[in-house]
């Protein structure tokens, strides 16, 4: 029988694939390589159900571990706290992201204030997702048995930290180019 942790890991993989699709299309649009397409909204909506299932399973597993008084290492506690905080921030920023684009669609001329609001909401969303994935992806690799020794986990974590920093920089640059250069 497959465990809830494995199911949660599979949900994370599904969400990463959908999120990558959404992000790549959006970044290509923001850099001016492609025109806007309603499929951006469709890929964003496809994240909803796996995200809700991931949240429910994660909360259940967290509460279950807390009840069992599982002894953990301080670094693991800080990473779990980071996941919880960034998970909550992701939900908040996703709601703001959806609401802000519903109120001020992409294909209309935006005032400076609206562009600034979109910019800060998107940067908050990107940062929350990146910080969440910074912890989640190495744990995902452990869950599937790709990182078995402590050294392999540390090495992967260091390389992954660089990778997520580069991704965040590319996303911030895309936002700057889109809202302050192209528009």
Backbone as JSON, one array per atom type, in Angstrom:
{
  "sequence": "XXXXXXXXXXXXXXXXXXXXXXXXXXXXXXXXXXXXXXXXXXXXXXXXXXXXXXXXXXXXXXXXXXXXXXXXXXXXXXXXXXXXXXXXXXXXXXXXXXXXXXXXXXXXXXXXXXXXXXXXXXXXXXXXXXXXXXXXXXXXXXXXXXXXXXXXXXXXXXXXXXXXXXXXXXXXXXXXXXXXXXX",
  "N": [[0.84, -1.19, 0.0], [0.48, 2.23, -0.76], [1.96, 4.98, 0.89], [0.74, 7.9, 2.67], [2.64, 9.91, 2.61], [4.06, 9.33, 0.27], [2.02, 9.67, -1.62], [1.58, 12.38, -1.24], [4.06, 13.31, -2.1], [3.92, 12.59, -4.8], [1.84, 14.27, -5.57], [3.18, 16.7, -5.26], [5.07, 16.51, -7.31], [3.34, 16.52, -9.54], [2.23, 19.08, -9.22], [4.54, 20.65, -9.51], [5.2, 20.18, -12.19], [2.91, 21.25, -13.52], [3.07, 23.87, -12.53], [5.56, 24.65, -13.55], [4.95, 24.64, -16.3], [3.03, 26.72, -16.36], [4.59, 28.82, -15.36], [6.75, 28.99, -17.21], [5.4, 29.66, -19.61], [4.32, 32.13, -18.76], [6.65, 33.6, -18.15], [7.9, 33.66, -20.67], [6.0, 35.21, -21.97], [6.21, 37.59, -20.43], [8.82, 38.38, -21.01], [8.41, 39.09, -23.57], [8.48, 37.3, -25.7], [6.36, 35.68, -26.54], [2.83, 36.06, -27.28], [0.02, 37.0, -25.19], [-2.01, 34.4, -23.85], [-5.1, 32.72, -23.24], [-4.62, 30.23, -22.16], [-2.82, 30.48, -20.11], [-4.32, 31.07, -17.85], [-5.78, 28.72, -17.66], [-3.81, 26.76, -17.11], [-3.01, 27.7, -14.65], [-5.35, 27.31, -13.17], [-5.46, 24.54, -13.12], [-3.77, 23.87, -11.13], [-5.15, 24.03, -8.78], [-6.7, 21.79, -7.56], [-4.74, 19.69, -7.03], [-3.17, 21.22, -5.3], [-4.88, 21.8, -3.12], [-5.34, 19.18, -2.18], [-2.7, 18.51, -1.5], [-2.25, 20.36, 0.56], [-4.11, 19.52, 2.51], [-3.27, 16.86, 3.06], [-0.63, 17.38, 3.9], [-1.06, 18.96, 6.21], [-2.44, 17.08, 7.78], [-0.43, 15.09, 8.09], [1.5, 16.6, 9.44], [0.16, 17.27, 11.84], [-0.27, 14.67, 12.8], [2.39, 13.81, 13.2], [3.12, 15.64, 15.19], [1.44, 14.88, 17.27], [2.43, 12.38, 17.87], [4.72, 13.08, 19.05], [7.21, 13.21, 17.71], [10.63, 13.08, 17.73], [12.74, 15.46, 16.48], [15.37, 16.93, 14.52], [16.93, 20.15, 15.1], [17.38, 21.6, 12.66], [15.61, 20.35, 10.95], [13.21, 21.03, 12.15], [13.23, 23.82, 11.72], [13.12, 23.85, 8.94], [10.63, 22.66, 8.51], [9.0, 24.56, 9.72], [9.55, 26.67, 7.95], [8.36, 25.62, 5.65], [5.66, 25.53, 6.45], [5.05, 28.26, 6.97], [5.68, 29.45, 4.46], [3.92, 28.0, 2.91], [1.43, 28.93, 3.81], [1.75, 31.62, 3.06], [1.88, 31.27, 0.29], [-0.76, 30.5, -0.32], [-2.11, 32.87, 0.41], [-0.86, 34.75, -1.35], [-1.47, 33.59, -3.83], [-4.25, 33.88, -3.89], [-4.38, 36.71, -3.85], [-3.01, 37.2, -6.25], [-4.69, 36.02, -8.21], [-7.03, 37.52, -7.74], [-6.09, 40.16, -8.22], [-5.44, 40.07, -10.95], [-7.93, 39.5, -11.98], [-9.28, 41.84, -11.43], [-7.77, 43.76, -12.78], [-7.06, 43.13, -15.75], [-4.53, 41.58, -17.86], [-4.38, 42.44, -20.57], [-5.05, 45.13, -20.76], [-4.39, 48.67, -20.52], [-2.39, 49.67, -17.88], [-2.3, 51.56, -14.84], [0.37, 53.25, -13.07], [0.23, 52.62, -10.35], [-1.33, 50.26, -10.3], [0.31, 48.55, -11.79], [2.45, 48.44, -10.02], [1.24, 47.18, -7.82], [0.56, 44.65, -8.99], [3.18, 43.83, -9.53], [4.42, 43.63, -6.93], [2.76, 41.74, -5.68], [3.16, 39.51, -7.36], [5.95, 39.12, -7.04], [6.0, 38.52, -4.31], [4.52, 36.12, -4.39], [6.16, 34.52, -6.08], [8.51, 34.44, -4.52], [7.59, 33.15, -2.19], [6.83, 30.64, -3.23], [9.3, 29.73, -4.24], [10.87, 29.64, -1.88], [9.42, 27.72, -0.51], [9.69, 25.49, -2.19], [12.4, 25.23, -2.0], [12.86, 23.81, 0.31], [11.1, 21.67, -0.03], [11.72, 20.17, -2.42], [14.31, 18.85, -2.01], [13.47, 17.18, 0.13], [11.57, 15.71, -1.19], [13.19, 14.29, -2.94], [14.48, 12.66, -1.1], [12.29, 11.19, -0.17], [11.71, 9.58, -2.37], [13.94, 8.05, -2.46], [16.27, 8.91, -3.74], [18.25, 10.36, -2.52], [20.21, 9.14, -0.27], [22.32, 9.13, 1.62], [23.62, 11.3, 4.21], [25.48, 13.15, 3.28], [24.87, 13.25, 0.54], [22.39, 14.45, 0.61], [23.02, 16.98, 1.72], [24.78, 17.96, -0.26], [23.07, 18.01, -2.49], [21.18, 19.82, -1.52], [22.7, 22.2, -1.36], [23.32, 22.65, -4.1], [20.73, 22.85, -5.1], [19.84, 25.14, -3.75], [21.3, 27.12, -5.08], [20.2, 26.82, -7.62], [17.45, 27.5, -7.19], [17.79, 30.15, -6.45], [18.73, 31.27, -8.83], [16.49, 30.83, -10.46], [14.61, 32.46, -9.13], [15.79, 34.97, -9.54], [15.58, 35.15, -12.36], [12.79, 35.2, -12.6], [12.14, 37.59, -11.22], [13.5, 39.44, -12.85], [12.02, 39.05, -15.2], [9.54, 40.09, -14.4], [10.28, 42.77, -13.91], [11.11, 43.57, -16.48], [8.7, 43.19, -17.88], [6.77, 44.87, -16.54], [8.06, 47.34, -16.26], [9.69, 47.93, -18.43], [8.66, 46.97, -20.95], [5.9, 47.65, -20.78]],
  "CA": [[0.0, 0.0, 0.0], [1.26, 3.47, -0.86], [1.78, 5.82, 2.08], [0.3, 9.28, 2.44], [3.82, 10.72, 2.26], [4.34, 9.09, -1.15], [0.94, 10.33, -2.36], [1.88, 13.81, -1.16], [5.21, 13.54, -2.98], [3.43, 12.52, -6.18], [1.11, 15.53, -5.79], [4.18, 17.75, -5.42], [5.61, 16.37, -8.67], [2.3, 16.99, -10.46], [2.15, 20.54, -9.1], [5.76, 21.24, -10.07], [5.07, 20.12, -13.65], [1.91, 22.24, -13.93], [3.61, 25.18, -12.21], [6.6, 24.95, -14.54], [4.27, 25.0, -17.54], [2.45, 28.04, -16.15], [5.67, 29.79, -15.18], [7.5, 29.16, -18.46], [4.56, 30.45, -20.51], [4.23, 33.49, -18.24], [7.95, 34.26, -18.31], [8.07, 33.94, -22.1], [5.13, 36.36, -22.24], [6.75, 38.8, -19.79], [10.01, 38.79, -21.74], [7.98, 39.56, -24.87], [8.72, 36.3, -26.73], [5.08, 35.17, -27.03], [1.71, 36.91, -26.91], [-0.8, 36.47, -24.11], [-2.94, 33.34, -24.22], [-5.96, 32.29, -22.13], [-4.12, 28.98, -21.58], [-2.12, 30.82, -18.87], [-5.3, 30.93, -16.78], [-6.15, 27.3, -17.56], [-2.75, 26.03, -16.39], [-3.08, 28.14, -13.26], [-6.51, 26.65, -12.53], [-5.17, 23.12, -12.95], [-3.01, 23.71, -9.89], [-6.02, 24.15, -7.61], [-7.05, 20.53, -6.88], [-3.57, 19.06, -6.38], [-2.73, 22.08, -4.21], [-5.76, 21.57, -1.97], [-5.04, 17.84, -1.66], [-1.37, 18.6, -0.87], [-2.39, 21.08, 1.82], [-4.83, 18.67, 3.47], [-2.39, 15.75, 3.45], [0.5, 17.94, 4.66], [-1.53, 19.32, 7.55], [-2.72, 15.83, 8.49], [0.85, 14.47, 8.47], [2.14, 17.46, 10.44], [-0.55, 17.07, 13.11], [0.0, 13.3, 13.21], [3.76, 13.78, 13.75], [3.13, 16.41, 16.44], [0.76, 14.08, 18.31], [3.31, 11.26, 18.25], [5.91, 13.68, 19.66], [8.37, 12.75, 16.97], [11.84, 13.85, 18.03], [13.38, 15.89, 15.23], [16.56, 17.77, 14.62], [16.59, 21.58, 15.0], [17.32, 22.04, 11.27], [14.37, 19.81, 10.39], [12.13, 21.86, 12.7], [13.24, 25.11, 11.03], [12.66, 23.61, 7.57], [9.18, 22.42, 8.58], [8.42, 25.87, 9.97], [9.64, 27.41, 6.69], [7.34, 25.08, 4.75], [4.33, 25.95, 6.92], [4.9, 29.7, 6.76], [5.63, 29.73, 3.03], [2.67, 27.42, 2.41], [0.37, 29.9, 4.12], [1.98, 32.77, 2.19], [1.51, 30.89, -1.08], [-2.22, 30.58, -0.42], [-2.46, 34.29, 0.45], [-0.42, 35.42, -2.57], [-2.24, 33.06, -4.97], [-5.55, 34.56, -3.86], [-4.14, 38.08, -4.29], [-2.6, 37.12, -7.66], [-5.91, 35.77, -8.99], [-7.91, 38.67, -7.57], [-5.53, 41.35, -8.87], [-5.56, 39.93, -12.4], [-9.36, 39.58, -12.32], [-9.69, 43.24, -11.34], [-6.99, 44.52, -13.77], [-6.52, 42.12, -16.67], [-3.24, 41.8, -18.5], [-4.44, 43.03, -21.88], [-5.47, 46.53, -20.72], [-3.37, 49.61, -20.07], [-2.4, 49.74, -16.42], [-1.69, 52.73, -14.22], [1.59, 52.96, -12.33], [-0.12, 51.99, -9.08], [-1.78, 48.89, -10.57], [1.52, 47.79, -12.16], [3.21, 48.24, -8.78], [0.52, 46.16, -7.05], [0.82, 43.38, -9.66], [4.6, 43.51, -9.36], [4.71, 43.18, -5.56], [2.04, 40.49, -5.43], [3.85, 38.44, -8.08], [7.24, 38.87, -6.38], [5.69, 37.8, -3.07], [4.14, 34.77, -4.76], [7.36, 33.81, -6.55], [9.42, 34.22, -3.38], [6.99, 32.13, -1.32], [6.92, 29.34, -3.91], [10.72, 29.34, -4.3], [11.31, 29.26, -0.53], [8.75, 26.46, -0.18], [10.33, 24.43, -2.98], [13.78, 25.1, -1.52], [12.83, 22.74, 1.31], [10.28, 20.54, -0.49], [12.33, 19.32, -3.45], [15.25, 17.89, -1.41], [12.71, 16.18, 0.88], [10.96, 14.86, -2.2], [14.25, 13.39, -3.41], [14.69, 11.67, -0.04], [11.1, 10.33, -0.15], [11.78, 8.61, -3.45], [15.16, 7.26, -2.33], [17.37, 9.4, -4.57], [19.29, 10.89, -1.64], [20.19, 8.23, 0.88], [23.29, 9.49, 2.66], [23.54, 12.68, 4.68], [26.29, 13.97, 2.39], [24.17, 13.45, -0.73], [21.34, 15.42, 0.89], [23.65, 18.3, 1.86], [25.28, 18.38, -1.57], [21.92, 18.36, -3.31], [20.58, 21.04, -0.96], [23.53, 23.33, -1.77], [23.11, 22.87, -5.53], [19.35, 23.27, -5.27], [19.77, 26.53, -3.29], [21.79, 27.95, -6.2], [19.21, 26.7, -8.69], [16.25, 28.29, -6.88], [18.18, 31.55, -6.48], [18.77, 31.66, -10.25], [15.09, 30.87, -10.91], [13.99, 33.66, -8.57], [16.35, 36.12, -10.25], [14.97, 35.19, -13.7], [11.4, 35.62, -12.44], [12.12, 39.02, -10.88], [13.87, 40.16, -14.07], [10.88, 39.0, -16.12], [8.56, 41.05, -13.9], [10.81, 44.12, -14.15], [11.04, 43.84, -17.92], [7.32, 43.27, -18.3], [6.04, 46.0, -15.98], [8.76, 48.63, -16.25], [10.37, 48.18, -19.7], [7.76, 46.74, -22.09], [4.62, 48.37, -20.65]],
  "C": [[0.88, 1.25, 0.0], [0.93, 4.37, 0.33], [1.29, 7.21, 1.68], [1.47, 10.18, 2.05], [4.18, 10.55, 0.79], [3.28, 9.76, -2.02], [1.19, 11.83, -2.38], [3.06, 14.16, -2.07], [4.8, 13.51, -4.45], [2.64, 13.79, -6.52], [2.08, 16.68, -6.01], [4.77, 17.7, -6.83], [4.6, 16.89, -9.69], [2.21, 18.51, -10.43], [3.38, 21.22, -9.7], [5.68, 21.25, -11.6], [4.08, 21.17, -14.15], [2.43, 23.65, -13.69], [4.71, 25.58, -13.19], [5.99, 25.36, -15.87], [3.72, 26.42, -17.45], [3.54, 29.11, -16.09], [6.44, 30.05, -16.48], [6.69, 29.99, -19.45], [4.5, 31.92, -20.06], [5.54, 34.26, -18.42], [8.21, 34.59, -19.78], [7.21, 35.13, -22.53], [5.74, 37.65, -21.67], [8.01, 39.3, -20.48], [9.67, 39.26, -23.16], [8.18, 38.57, -26.0], [7.43, 35.74, -27.33], [3.98, 36.16, -26.62], [0.89, 36.22, -25.82], [-1.77, 35.43, -24.64], [-3.81, 32.99, -23.01], [-5.49, 30.98, -21.49], [-3.31, 29.24, -20.3], [-3.07, 30.6, -17.69], [-5.67, 29.46, -16.57], [-5.09, 26.52, -16.8], [-2.72, 26.44, -14.93], [-4.21, 27.46, -12.51], [-6.25, 25.17, -12.28], [-4.36, 22.84, -11.68], [-3.91, 23.58, -8.66], [-6.23, 22.82, -6.87], [-5.84, 19.81, -6.28], [-3.06, 19.89, -5.2], [-3.57, 21.86, -2.96], [-5.47, 20.2, -1.35], [-3.7, 17.83, -0.94], [-1.47, 19.29, 0.49], [-3.05, 20.21, 2.89], [-3.94, 17.54, 3.97], [-1.23, 16.26, 4.3], [0.09, 18.31, 6.07], [-1.82, 18.08, 8.39], [-1.42, 15.18, 8.97], [1.57, 15.28, 9.53], [1.49, 17.26, 11.81], [-0.28, 15.67, 13.66], [1.4, 13.18, 13.83], [3.84, 14.53, 15.07], [2.5, 15.6, 17.57], [1.64, 12.94, 18.79], [4.55, 11.76, 18.97], [7.19, 13.18, 19.01], [9.55, 13.68, 17.29], [12.53, 14.18, 16.71], [14.58, 16.75, 15.53], [16.17, 19.23, 14.47], [16.49, 22.07, 13.55], [16.04, 21.55, 10.61], [13.17, 20.62, 10.89], [12.08, 23.19, 11.97], [12.77, 24.95, 9.59], [11.14, 23.38, 7.54], [8.46, 23.73, 8.83], [8.43, 26.71, 8.7], [8.57, 26.92, 5.72], [5.94, 25.54, 5.16], [4.09, 27.42, 6.62], [4.79, 30.02, 5.27], [4.38, 29.12, 2.39], [1.49, 28.35, 2.63], [0.51, 31.13, 3.22], [1.62, 32.48, 0.74], [0.0, 31.01, -1.26], [-2.66, 32.04, -0.46], [-2.1, 34.96, -0.87], [-1.11, 34.87, -3.82], [-3.6, 33.75, -5.04], [-5.4, 36.01, -4.34], [-3.8, 38.15, -5.78], [-3.85, 36.96, -8.55], [-6.83, 37.0, -8.93], [-7.39, 39.9, -8.32], [-5.63, 41.26, -10.39], [-7.02, 39.9, -12.85], [-9.79, 41.04, -12.36], [-8.99, 44.11, -12.4], [-6.34, 43.54, -14.72], [-5.23, 42.56, -17.36], [-3.34, 42.63, -19.77], [-4.97, 44.47, -21.9], [-4.31, 47.39, -20.23], [-3.49, 49.8, -18.56], [-1.76, 51.02, -15.92], [-0.44, 52.29, -13.47], [1.28, 52.2, -11.05], [-0.53, 50.54, -9.27], [-0.59, 48.01, -10.97], [2.34, 47.48, -10.92], [2.56, 47.16, -7.91], [0.75, 44.78, -7.66], [2.25, 42.91, -9.41], [4.87, 42.94, -7.97], [3.98, 41.88, -5.2], [2.76, 39.33, -6.1], [5.19, 38.11, -7.45], [7.02, 38.14, -5.06], [5.32, 36.35, -3.34], [5.35, 33.95, -5.2], [8.28, 33.47, -5.39], [8.89, 33.12, -2.46], [7.12, 30.74, -1.93], [8.37, 28.84, -3.91], [11.21, 28.9, -2.93], [10.66, 27.95, -0.08], [9.42, 25.3, -0.91], [11.78, 24.2, -2.56], [13.89, 23.97, -0.5], [12.17, 21.48, 0.74], [10.99, 19.61, -1.47], [13.4, 18.38, -2.87], [14.53, 16.8, -0.59], [12.02, 15.2, -0.07], [11.97, 13.83, -2.72], [14.54, 12.3, -2.38], [13.52, 10.67, -0.02], [11.15, 9.25, -1.22], [13.09, 7.84, -3.48], [16.33, 7.7, -3.19], [18.53, 9.92, -3.74], [19.27, 10.06, -0.36], [21.17, 8.61, 1.97], [23.13, 10.95, 3.04], [24.33, 13.6, 3.76], [25.58, 14.25, 1.07], [23.04, 14.47, -0.54], [21.93, 16.83, 0.97], [24.15, 18.83, 0.52], [24.13, 18.8, -2.48], [21.3, 19.66, -2.84], [21.38, 22.27, -1.39], [23.33, 23.67, -3.25], [21.7, 23.38, -5.8], [19.15, 24.71, -4.83], [20.23, 27.48, -4.39], [20.76, 27.98, -7.32], [17.98, 27.58, -8.4], [16.58, 29.79, -6.84], [18.2, 32.07, -7.93], [17.35, 31.77, -10.8], [14.41, 32.13, -10.4], [14.5, 34.92, -9.27], [15.73, 36.26, -11.64], [13.51, 35.65, -13.62], [11.29, 37.1, -12.12], [12.49, 39.86, -12.1], [12.72, 40.17, -15.07], [9.81, 40.01, -15.69], [9.02, 42.49, -14.17], [10.69, 44.48, -15.62], [9.59, 44.04, -18.35], [6.66, 44.57, -17.82], [6.74, 47.34, -16.12], [9.5, 48.92, -17.56], [9.39, 48.09, -20.87], [6.5, 47.59, -21.98], [4.82, 49.86, -20.63]]
}
